[in-house]
Coordinates of N, CA and C in Angstrom, one line a residue:
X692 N 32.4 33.5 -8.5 CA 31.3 33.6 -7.5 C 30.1 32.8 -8.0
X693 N 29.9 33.0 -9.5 CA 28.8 31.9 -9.9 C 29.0 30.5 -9.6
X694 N 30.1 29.6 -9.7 CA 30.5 28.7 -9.4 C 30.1 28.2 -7.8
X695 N 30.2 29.1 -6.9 CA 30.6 29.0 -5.6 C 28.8 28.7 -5.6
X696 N 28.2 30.1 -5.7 CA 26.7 30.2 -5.6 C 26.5 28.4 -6.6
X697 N 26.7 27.6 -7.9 CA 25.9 26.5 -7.7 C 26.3 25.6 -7.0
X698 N 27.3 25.4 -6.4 CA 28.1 24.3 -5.7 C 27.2 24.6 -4.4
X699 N 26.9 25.9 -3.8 CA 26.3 26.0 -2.3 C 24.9 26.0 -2.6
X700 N 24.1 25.4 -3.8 CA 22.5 25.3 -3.9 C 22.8 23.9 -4.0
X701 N 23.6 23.4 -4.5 CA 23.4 21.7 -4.9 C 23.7 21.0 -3.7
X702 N 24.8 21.5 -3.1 CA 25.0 20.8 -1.6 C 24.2 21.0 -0.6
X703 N 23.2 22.2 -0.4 CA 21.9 22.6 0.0 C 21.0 21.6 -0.1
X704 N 20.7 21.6 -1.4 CA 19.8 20.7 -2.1 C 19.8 19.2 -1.3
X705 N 21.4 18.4 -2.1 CA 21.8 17.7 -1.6 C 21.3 17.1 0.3
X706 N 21.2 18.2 0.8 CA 21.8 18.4 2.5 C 20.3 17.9 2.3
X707 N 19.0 18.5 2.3 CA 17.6 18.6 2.4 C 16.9 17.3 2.0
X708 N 17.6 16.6 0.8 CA 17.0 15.3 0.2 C 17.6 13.9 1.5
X709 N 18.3 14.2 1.6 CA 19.3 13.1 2.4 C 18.2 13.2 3.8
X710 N 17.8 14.4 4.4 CA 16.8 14.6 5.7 C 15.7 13.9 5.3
X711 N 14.6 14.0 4.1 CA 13.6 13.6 4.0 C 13.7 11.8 3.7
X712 N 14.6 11.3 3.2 CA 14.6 9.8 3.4 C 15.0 9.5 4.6
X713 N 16.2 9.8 5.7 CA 16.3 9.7 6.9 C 14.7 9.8 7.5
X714 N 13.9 11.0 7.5 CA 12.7 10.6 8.5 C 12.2 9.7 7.8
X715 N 12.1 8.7 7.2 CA 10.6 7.9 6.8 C 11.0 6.7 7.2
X716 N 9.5 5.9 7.8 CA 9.2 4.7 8.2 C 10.7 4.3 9.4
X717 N 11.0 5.0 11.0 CA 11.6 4.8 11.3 C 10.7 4.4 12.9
X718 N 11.3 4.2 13.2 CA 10.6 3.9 15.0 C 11.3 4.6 15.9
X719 N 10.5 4.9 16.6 CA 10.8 5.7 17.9 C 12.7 5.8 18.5
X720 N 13.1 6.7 19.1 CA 15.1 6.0 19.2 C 14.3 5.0 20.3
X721 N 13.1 5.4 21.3 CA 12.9 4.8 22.8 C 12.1 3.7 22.9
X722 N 11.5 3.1 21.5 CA 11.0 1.6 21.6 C 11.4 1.1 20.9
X723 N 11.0 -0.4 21.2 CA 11.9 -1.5 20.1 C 10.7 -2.1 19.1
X724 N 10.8 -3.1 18.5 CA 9.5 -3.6 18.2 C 8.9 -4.2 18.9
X725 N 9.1 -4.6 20.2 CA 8.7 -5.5 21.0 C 7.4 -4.5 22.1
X726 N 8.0 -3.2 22.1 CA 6.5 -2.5 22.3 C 6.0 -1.4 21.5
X727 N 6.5 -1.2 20.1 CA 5.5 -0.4 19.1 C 4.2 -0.6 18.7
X728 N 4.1 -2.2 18.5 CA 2.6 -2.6 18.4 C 2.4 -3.5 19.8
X729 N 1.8 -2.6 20.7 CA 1.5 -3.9 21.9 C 0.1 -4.5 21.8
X730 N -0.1 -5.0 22.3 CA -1.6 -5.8 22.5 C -2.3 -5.0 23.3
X731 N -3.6 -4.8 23.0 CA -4.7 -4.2 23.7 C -4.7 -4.5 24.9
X732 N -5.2 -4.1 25.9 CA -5.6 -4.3 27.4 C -6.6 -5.2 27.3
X733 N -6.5 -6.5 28.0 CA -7.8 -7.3 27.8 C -8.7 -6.7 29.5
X734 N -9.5 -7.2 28.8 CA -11.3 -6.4 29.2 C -11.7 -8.1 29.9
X735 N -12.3 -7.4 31.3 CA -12.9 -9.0 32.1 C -14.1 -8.7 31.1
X736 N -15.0 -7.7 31.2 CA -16.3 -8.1 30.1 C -15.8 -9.2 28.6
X737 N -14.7 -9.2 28.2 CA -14.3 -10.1 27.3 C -14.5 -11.8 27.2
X738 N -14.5 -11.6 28.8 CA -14.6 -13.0 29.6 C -15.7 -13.6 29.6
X739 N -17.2 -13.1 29.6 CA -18.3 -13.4 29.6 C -18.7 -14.4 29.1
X740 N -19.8 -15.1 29.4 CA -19.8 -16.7 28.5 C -20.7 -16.4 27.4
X741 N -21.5 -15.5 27.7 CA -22.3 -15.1 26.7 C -21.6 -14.4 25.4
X742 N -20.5 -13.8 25.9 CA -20.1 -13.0 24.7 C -19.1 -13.8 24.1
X743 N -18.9 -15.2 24.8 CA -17.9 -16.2 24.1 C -18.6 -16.8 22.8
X744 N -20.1 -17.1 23.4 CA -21.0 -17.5 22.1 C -21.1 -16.8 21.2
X745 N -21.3 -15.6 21.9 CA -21.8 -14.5 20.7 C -20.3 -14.4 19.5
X746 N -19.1 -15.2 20.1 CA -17.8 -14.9 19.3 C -18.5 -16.3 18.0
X747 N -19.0 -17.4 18.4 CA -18.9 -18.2 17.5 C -20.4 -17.9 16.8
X748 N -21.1 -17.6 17.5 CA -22.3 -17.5 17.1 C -22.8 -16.1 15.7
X749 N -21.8 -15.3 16.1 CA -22.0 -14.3 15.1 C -21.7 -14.8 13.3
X750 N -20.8 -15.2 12.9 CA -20.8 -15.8 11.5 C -21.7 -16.5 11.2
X751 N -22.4 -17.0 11.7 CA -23.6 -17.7 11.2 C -24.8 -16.8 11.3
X752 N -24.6 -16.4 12.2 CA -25.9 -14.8 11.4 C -25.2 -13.8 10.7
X753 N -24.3 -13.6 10.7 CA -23.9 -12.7 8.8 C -24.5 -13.6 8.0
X754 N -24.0 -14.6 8.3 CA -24.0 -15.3 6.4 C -25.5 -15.6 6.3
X755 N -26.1 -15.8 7.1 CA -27.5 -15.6 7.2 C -28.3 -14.7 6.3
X756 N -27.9 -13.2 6.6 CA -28.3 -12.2 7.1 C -27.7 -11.6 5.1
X757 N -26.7 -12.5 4.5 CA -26.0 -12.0 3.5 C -26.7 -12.6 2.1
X758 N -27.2 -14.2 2.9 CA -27.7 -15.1 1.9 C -29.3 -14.9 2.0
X759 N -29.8 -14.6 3.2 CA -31.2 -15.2 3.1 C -31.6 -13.4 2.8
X760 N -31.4 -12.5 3.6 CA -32.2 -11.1 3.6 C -31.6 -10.2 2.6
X761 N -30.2 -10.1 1.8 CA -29.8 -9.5 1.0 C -29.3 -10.6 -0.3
X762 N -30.5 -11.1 -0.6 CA -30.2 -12.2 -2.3 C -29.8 -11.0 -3.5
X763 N -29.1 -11.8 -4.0 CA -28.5 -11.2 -5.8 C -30.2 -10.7 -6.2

């Protein structure tokens, strides 16, 4: 009976370890990769001419803002 009782804790055991690597880092059964990470919804505000500059225009006021108003 002792025998029986470790053989039905280790195969237990066993059973419980085998489930916790099965769930990890798996994807959905219902997507593929092709839509787990999709692309954001693009935005017409995105389109703006103004906020096109403001895309080039911004790095040059950080570094500004990093070198000239926050010195060593």
């Amino acid at each position: 009976m002792k025998r029986f009782s470790v053989m039905l804790v280790l195969f237990v055991g066993i059973g419980f370890i085998g489930q916790d690597l099965q769930a990890q880092d798996q994807l959905p059964y219902d997507n593929g990769l092709s839509t787990y990470h999709s692309a954001p919804r693009y935005r017409e505000s995105e389109s703006h001419p103004l906020r096109v500059l403001a895309y080039v225009v911004h790095p040059v006021g950080w570094l500004a803002r990093e070198v000239i108003f926050r010195p060593l």
